[in-house]
């Protein structure tokens, strides 16, 4: 089996969670351009952009770690890059929006003060299996779909691997950039410049990236080796290939267990191992 290698900082793609966060928060105009293009709207201004913002609502409640959190006086945008299909993204979108609302609405404020809330997931897979490049959800009346709840929330899931099916050219080019790295618009040219500046110019993120990757690789290798050994032993009766496959799965679980022991968040663990929160229960 090929050993998993760390991607050199000079070649890290925008679809790496670490790089995605840095690109999106390095240039406010580019970040606004991405959101405007994805949603097909105009944003008057951006007042706050935070990468990997963590919100703890209550000591006993599950916290949230937003990939890219953007806000102004009337709107909140949460842009998430999700490279692994965990199967729980709809529920995650629901919870993220609720946490963002609780974080904003102070005691004594009326509900009418709640901001427009947009949650966007950029994915390389078809979450709903209907061969669509974009799935947009808003609350409507079952009896009459023309009636909208108007609760100022929107959830959008993008399958950027199907970019060629998007009719809007600017959005299609943007999703193509995430899919292949090919730049064919002013916005993606700007994103490409930022990407290369981070890779070759400003080097302040190189060390944090390498430190994170080395730690994750160490955890992955420890769990993989242990899992493969167990899997091969158990799988000899059915063949080494099956045992190795099972071992890799057990290795991922062991990696997740080690990361939990080190205090890493469940969201970060699932990004790098693909282990869902449900699978994590009972690991420690």
CSV table of C-alpha atoms in Angstrom, one decimal:
chain,number,residue,atom,x,y,z
A,1,UNK,CA,0.0,0.0,0.0
A,2,UNK,CA,1.3,3.5,-0.9
A,3,UNK,CA,2.3,5.5,2.0
A,4,UNK,CA,0.2,8.7,2.5
A,5,UNK,CA,2.4,11.7,1.9
A,6,UNK,CA,2.1,15.3,3.0
A,7,UNK,CA,1.5,17.7,0.2
A,8,UNK,CA,4.3,20.3,0.0
A,9,UNK,CA,3.1,23.8,1.0
A,10,UNK,CA,3.9,25.1,-2.5
A,11,UNK,CA,1.4,22.6,-4.1
A,12,UNK,CA,-1.4,22.7,-1.6
A,13,UNK,CA,-4.7,23.1,-3.5
A,14,UNK,CA,-7.5,25.4,-2.6
A,15,UNK,CA,-9.6,22.3,-1.8
A,16,UNK,CA,-7.4,21.6,1.2
A,17,UNK,CA,-9.3,22.8,4.3
A,18,UNK,CA,-6.4,24.7,5.7
A,19,UNK,CA,-5.6,26.5,2.4
A,20,UNK,CA,-9.3,27.2,1.7
A,21,UNK,CA,-9.6,29.0,5.0
A,22,UNK,CA,-6.6,31.2,4.3
A,23,UNK,CA,-7.5,32.1,0.8
A,24,UNK,CA,-11.0,33.1,1.7
A,25,UNK,CA,-9.9,35.3,4.6
A,26,UNK,CA,-6.9,36.9,3.0
A,27,UNK,CA,-8.8,39.2,0.6
A,28,UNK,CA,-12.2,40.6,1.6
A,29,UNK,CA,-13.1,41.5,-2.0
A,30,UNK,CA,-12.3,38.1,-3.3
A,31,UNK,CA,-14.3,36.5,-0.4
A,32,UNK,CA,-17.2,38.7,-1.2
A,33,UNK,CA,-16.9,37.8,-4.8
A,34,UNK,CA,-17.0,34.1,-4.1
A,35,UNK,CA,-20.2,34.4,-2.0
A,36,UNK,CA,-21.9,36.7,-4.5
A,37,UNK,CA,-21.1,34.4,-7.3
A,38,UNK,CA,-22.3,31.3,-5.5
A,39,UNK,CA,-25.6,32.9,-4.4
A,40,UNK,CA,-26.2,35.2,-7.4
A,41,UNK,CA,-26.7,38.2,-5.1
A,42,UNK,CA,-24.9,41.5,-4.3
A,43,UNK,CA,-23.4,42.1,-0.9
A,44,UNK,CA,-23.1,45.8,0.1
A,45,UNK,CA,-20.2,45.3,2.4
A,46,UNK,CA,-18.4,42.8,4.6
A,47,UNK,CA,-17.7,43.8,8.2
A,48,UNK,CA,-16.2,40.6,9.6
A,49,UNK,CA,-14.5,37.6,8.1
A,50,UNK,CA,-13.2,34.9,10.4
A,51,UNK,CA,-11.7,31.5,9.6
A,52,UNK,CA,-12.3,28.5,11.8
A,53,UNK,CA,-14.4,30.5,14.2
A,54,UNK,CA,-15.5,28.5,17.2
A,55,UNK,CA,-18.8,29.3,19.0
A,56,UNK,CA,-19.6,27.7,22.3
A,57,UNK,CA,-23.2,28.3,23.1
A,58,UNK,CA,-23.3,26.5,26.5
A,59,UNK,CA,-20.9,24.4,28.6
A,60,UNK,CA,-23.1,21.4,28.0
A,61,UNK,CA,-24.0,22.1,24.3
A,62,UNK,CA,-22.0,21.0,21.3
A,63,UNK,CA,-19.8,23.8,20.0
A,64,UNK,CA,-19.5,24.8,16.3
A,65,UNK,CA,-16.4,25.4,14.3
A,66,UNK,CA,-17.3,27.5,11.2
A,67,UNK,CA,-14.9,27.2,8.2
A,68,UNK,CA,-15.3,30.7,7.0
A,69,UNK,CA,-17.7,33.0,8.9
A,70,UNK,CA,-18.7,36.3,7.1
A,71,UNK,CA,-21.1,38.9,8.4
A,72,UNK,CA,-22.3,42.4,8.1
A,73,UNK,CA,-25.1,44.3,9.9
A,74,UNK,CA,-27.9,42.4,8.2
A,75,UNK,CA,-26.4,39.1,6.9
A,76,UNK,CA,-24.4,36.1,8.0
A,77,UNK,CA,-22.7,33.7,5.6
A,78,UNK,CA,-21.1,30.4,6.6
A,79,UNK,CA,-19.0,28.9,3.8
A,80,UNK,CA,-18.0,25.3,4.4
A,81,UNK,CA,-15.6,23.1,2.4
A,82,UNK,CA,-16.6,19.5,2.9
A,83,UNK,CA,-14.5,17.0,1.0
A,84,UNK,CA,-15.9,13.8,2.6
A,85,UNK,CA,-19.5,12.8,2.5
A,86,UNK,CA,-20.4,12.1,6.1
A,87,UNK,CA,-24.1,11.8,5.4
A,88,UNK,CA,-25.1,14.3,8.1
A,89,UNK,CA,-24.6,17.6,6.2
A,90,UNK,CA,-28.3,18.6,6.2
A,91,UNK,CA,-28.5,18.3,10.0
A,92,UNK,CA,-25.2,20.0,10.4
A,93,UNK,CA,-26.5,22.9,8.3
A,94,UNK,CA,-29.5,23.1,10.5
A,95,UNK,CA,-27.5,23.2,13.7
A,96,UNK,CA,-24.9,25.7,12.4
A,97,UNK,CA,-27.7,28.2,11.5
A,98,UNK,CA,-29.3,27.8,14.9
A,99,UNK,CA,-25.9,28.3,16.7
A,100,UNK,CA,-25.2,31.4,14.6
A,101,UNK,CA,-28.6,32.8,15.6
A,102,UNK,CA,-28.1,32.2,19.3
A,103,UNK,CA,-24.6,33.7,19.1
A,104,UNK,CA,-26.0,36.9,17.6
A,105,UNK,CA,-29.3,37.4,19.4
A,106,UNK,CA,-28.7,38.9,22.8
A,107,UNK,CA,-31.1,38.8,25.7
A,108,UNK,CA,-33.9,41.3,25.2
A,109,UNK,CA,-33.5,41.5,21.4
A,110,UNK,CA,-36.6,40.8,19.3
A,111,UNK,CA,-36.6,37.9,16.8
A,112,UNK,CA,-37.1,40.4,14.0
A,113,UNK,CA,-33.5,41.5,14.6
A,114,UNK,CA,-32.2,38.1,13.4
A,115,UNK,CA,-29.9,38.4,10.4
A,116,UNK,CA,-30.3,36.8,7.0
A,117,UNK,CA,-28.5,33.4,7.5
A,118,UNK,CA,-26.8,31.6,4.6
A,119,UNK,CA,-25.1,28.3,5.0
A,120,UNK,CA,-23.1,27.1,1.9
A,121,UNK,CA,-21.4,23.7,1.5
A,122,UNK,CA,-18.8,23.2,-1.3
A,123,UNK,CA,-18.5,19.5,-2.0
A,124,UNK,CA,-16.9,17.2,-4.6
A,125,UNK,CA,-19.9,14.8,-4.4
A,126,UNK,CA,-23.6,14.6,-5.0
A,127,UNK,CA,-25.1,14.7,-1.5
A,128,UNK,CA,-28.7,14.0,-2.7
A,129,UNK,CA,-27.9,11.7,-5.6
A,130,UNK,CA,-30.1,13.6,-8.2
A,131,UNK,CA,-27.2,14.6,-10.5
A,132,UNK,CA,-27.6,18.3,-9.8
A,133,UNK,CA,-24.7,20.7,-9.4
A,134,UNK,CA,-26.6,22.9,-6.9
A,135,UNK,CA,-29.2,22.1,-4.3
A,136,UNK,CA,-30.9,25.2,-2.7
A,137,UNK,CA,-33.3,24.9,0.2
A,138,UNK,CA,-35.6,27.4,1.9
A,139,UNK,CA,-38.7,26.8,4.0
A,140,UNK,CA,-41.9,26.7,2.1
A,141,UNK,CA,-45.6,25.7,2.8
A,142,UNK,CA,-46.4,22.1,1.9
A,143,UNK,CA,-49.9,22.9,1.0
A,144,UNK,CA,-48.9,25.8,-1.2
A,145,UNK,CA,-45.2,25.9,-2.2
A,146,UNK,CA,-45.6,29.5,-3.4
A,147,UNK,CA,-46.0,30.6,0.2
A,148,UNK,CA,-42.5,31.1,1.8
A,149,UNK,CA,-41.9,31.1,5.5
A,150,UNK,CA,-39.6,34.1,5.1
A,151,UNK,CA,-37.4,33.2,8.1
A,152,UNK,CA,-34.4,34.7,6.3
A,153,UNK,CA,-32.5,31.3,6.1
A,154,UNK,CA,-31.0,29.6,3.1
A,155,UNK,CA,-29.0,26.4,2.8
A,156,UNK,CA,-27.1,25.6,-0.4
A,157,UNK,CA,-25.1,22.5,-1.3
A,158,UNK,CA,-22.8,22.6,-4.3
A,159,UNK,CA,-21.5,19.6,-6.1
A,160,UNK,CA,-18.5,21.2,-7.8
A,161,UNK,CA,-17.7,18.1,-9.8
A,162,UNK,CA,-20.8,18.8,-11.9
A,163,UNK,CA,-19.8,22.4,-12.7
A,164,UNK,CA,-20.4,21.9,-16.4
A,165,UNK,CA,-24.1,21.7,-15.7
A,166,UNK,CA,-24.4,25.1,-14.2
A,167,UNK,CA,-26.0,27.6,-16.6
A,168,UNK,CA,-24.6,30.8,-15.0
A,169,UNK,CA,-21.1,31.2,-16.5
A,170,UNK,CA,-19.4,33.0,-13.5
A,171,UNK,CA,-20.7,30.4,-11.1
A,172,UNK,CA,-19.7,27.6,-13.5
A,173,UNK,CA,-16.2,28.9,-13.7
A,174,UNK,CA,-15.9,29.3,-10.0
A,175,UNK,CA,-17.0,25.7,-9.3
A,176,UNK,CA,-14.7,24.5,-12.1
A,177,UNK,CA,-11.8,26.2,-10.3
A,178,UNK,CA,-12.6,24.1,-7.2
A,179,UNK,CA,-13.0,21.0,-9.2
A,180,UNK,CA,-9.9,21.2,-11.4
A,181,UNK,CA,-7.9,24.2,-10.4
A,182,UNK,CA,-8.4,25.7,-13.8
A,183,UNK,CA,-8.9,29.5,-13.8
A,184,UNK,CA,-11.1,31.0,-16.5
A,185,UNK,CA,-12.6,34.1,-15.0
A,186,UNK,CA,-11.5,37.3,-13.3
A,187,UNK,CA,-12.6,36.0,-9.9
A,188,UNK,CA,-10.8,32.7,-10.2
A,189,UNK,CA,-7.7,34.5,-11.6
A,190,UNK,CA,-7.8,36.6,-8.4
A,191,UNK,CA,-8.2,33.5,-6.2
A,192,UNK,CA,-5.3,31.9,-8.1
A,193,UNK,CA,-3.1,34.9,-7.3
A,194,UNK,CA,-4.0,34.8,-3.6
A,195,UNK,CA,-3.3,31.0,-3.6
A,196,UNK,CA,0.1,31.5,-5.2
A,197,UNK,CA,1.0,34.4,-2.9
A,198,UNK,CA,0.2,32.2,0.1
A,199,UNK,CA,2.3,29.4,-1.3
A,200,UNK,CA,5.3,31.4,-2.4
A,201,UNK,CA,5.1,34.8,-0.9
A,202,UNK,CA,3.8,35.2,2.6
A,203,UNK,CA,5.2,32.1,4.4
A,204,UNK,CA,3.7,32.6,7.8
A,205,UNK,CA,1.2,29.8,7.3
A,206,UNK,CA,3.8,27.2,6.1
A,207,UNK,CA,4.9,26.1,9.5
A,208,UNK,CA,1.3,25.9,11.0
A,209,UNK,CA,0.3,23.8,8.0
A,210,UNK,CA,3.3,21.5,8.2
A,211,UNK,CA,2.8,21.1,12.0
A,212,UNK,CA,-0.8,20.2,11.6
A,213,UNK,CA,-0.1,17.8,8.7
A,214,UNK,CA,2.8,16.1,10.5
A,215,UNK,CA,0.6,15.6,13.6
A,216,UNK,CA,-2.3,14.2,11.6
A,217,UNK,CA,0.0,11.9,9.5
A,218,UNK,CA,1.6,10.6,12.7
A,219,UNK,CA,-1.9,9.8,14.1
A,220,UNK,CA,-3.0,8.3,10.8
A,221,UNK,CA,0.1,6.1,10.4
A,222,UNK,CA,-0.1,4.8,14.0
A,223,UNK,CA,-3.7,3.9,13.5
A,224,UNK,CA,-3.3,2.5,10.0
A,225,UNK,CA,-0.4,0.2,10.9
A,226,UNK,CA,-2.3,-1.1,13.9
A,227,UNK,CA,-5.5,-1.5,12.0
A,228,UNK,CA,-3.8,-3.2,9.0
A,229,UNK,CA,-2.1,-5.7,11.3
A,230,UNK,CA,-5.4,-6.5,13.0
A,231,UNK,CA,-7.3,-6.6,9.7
A,232,UNK,CA,-4.8,-8.9,8.0
A,233,UNK,CA,-4.9,-11.2,10.9
A,234,UNK,CA,-8.7,-11.4,11.0
A,235,UNK,CA,-9.0,-11.4,7.2
A,236,UNK,CA,-6.6,-14.3,6.3
A,237,UNK,CA,-9.5,-16.7,6.0
A,238,UNK,CA,-11.2,-14.4,3.4
A,239,UNK,CA,-8.1,-13.2,1.8
A,240,UNK,CA,-5.4,-10.6,2.5
A,241,UNK,CA,-7.1,-7.9,0.3
A,242,UNK,CA,-10.3,-7.9,2.3
A,243,UNK,CA,-8.3,-8.0,5.5
A,244,UNK,CA,-6.2,-5.0,4.4
A,245,UNK,CA,-9.4,-3.0,3.5
A,246,UNK,CA,-10.9,-3.8,6.9
A,247,UNK,CA,-7.6,-2.8,8.5
A,248,UNK,CA,-7.5,0.5,6.8
A,249,UNK,CA,-11.0,1.2,8.2
A,250,UNK,CA,-10.0,0.2,11.7
A,251,UNK,CA,-6.9,2.3,11.2
A,252,UNK,CA,-9.0,5.4,10.5
A,253,UNK,CA,-11.0,4.7,13.7
A,254,UNK,CA,-7.8,4.4,15.7
A,255,UNK,CA,-6.6,7.6,14.2
A,256,UNK,CA,-9.8,9.3,15.2
A,257,UNK,CA,-9.5,7.9,18.7
A,258,UNK,CA,-5.9,9.3,19.0
A,259,UNK,CA,-7.1,12.7,17.8
A,260,UNK,CA,-9.9,12.8,20.3
A,261,UNK,CA,-7.4,12.0,23.1
A,262,UNK,CA,-5.3,15.0,21.9
A,263,UNK,CA,-8.3,17.3,22.2
A,264,UNK,CA,-9.0,17.9,18.5
A,265,UNK,CA,-12.5,18.9,17.5
A,266,UNK,CA,-14.9,16.4,16.0
A,267,UNK,CA,-15.3,18.6,12.9
A,268,UNK,CA,-11.5,18.6,12.3
A,269,UNK,CA,-11.4,14.8,12.9
A,270,UNK,CA,-14.1,14.1,10.3
A,271,UNK,CA,-12.4,16.4,7.8
A,272,UNK,CA,-9.2,14.3,7.9
A,273,UNK,CA,-10.5,10.8,8.6
A,274,UNK,CA,-14.0,10.7,7.3
A,275,UNK,CA,-15.2,9.2,10.6
A,276,UNK,CA,-18.6,10.6,11.4
A,277,UNK,CA,-19.7,11.9,14.8
A,278,UNK,CA,-21.9,8.9,15.3
A,279,UNK,CA,-18.9,6.6,14.7
A,280,UNK,CA,-16.9,8.6,17.2
A,281,UNK,CA,-19.3,7.9,20.1
A,282,UNK,CA,-17.9,5.4,22.4
A,283,UNK,CA,-14.3,5.7,21.0
A,284,UNK,CA,-13.0,6.9,24.3
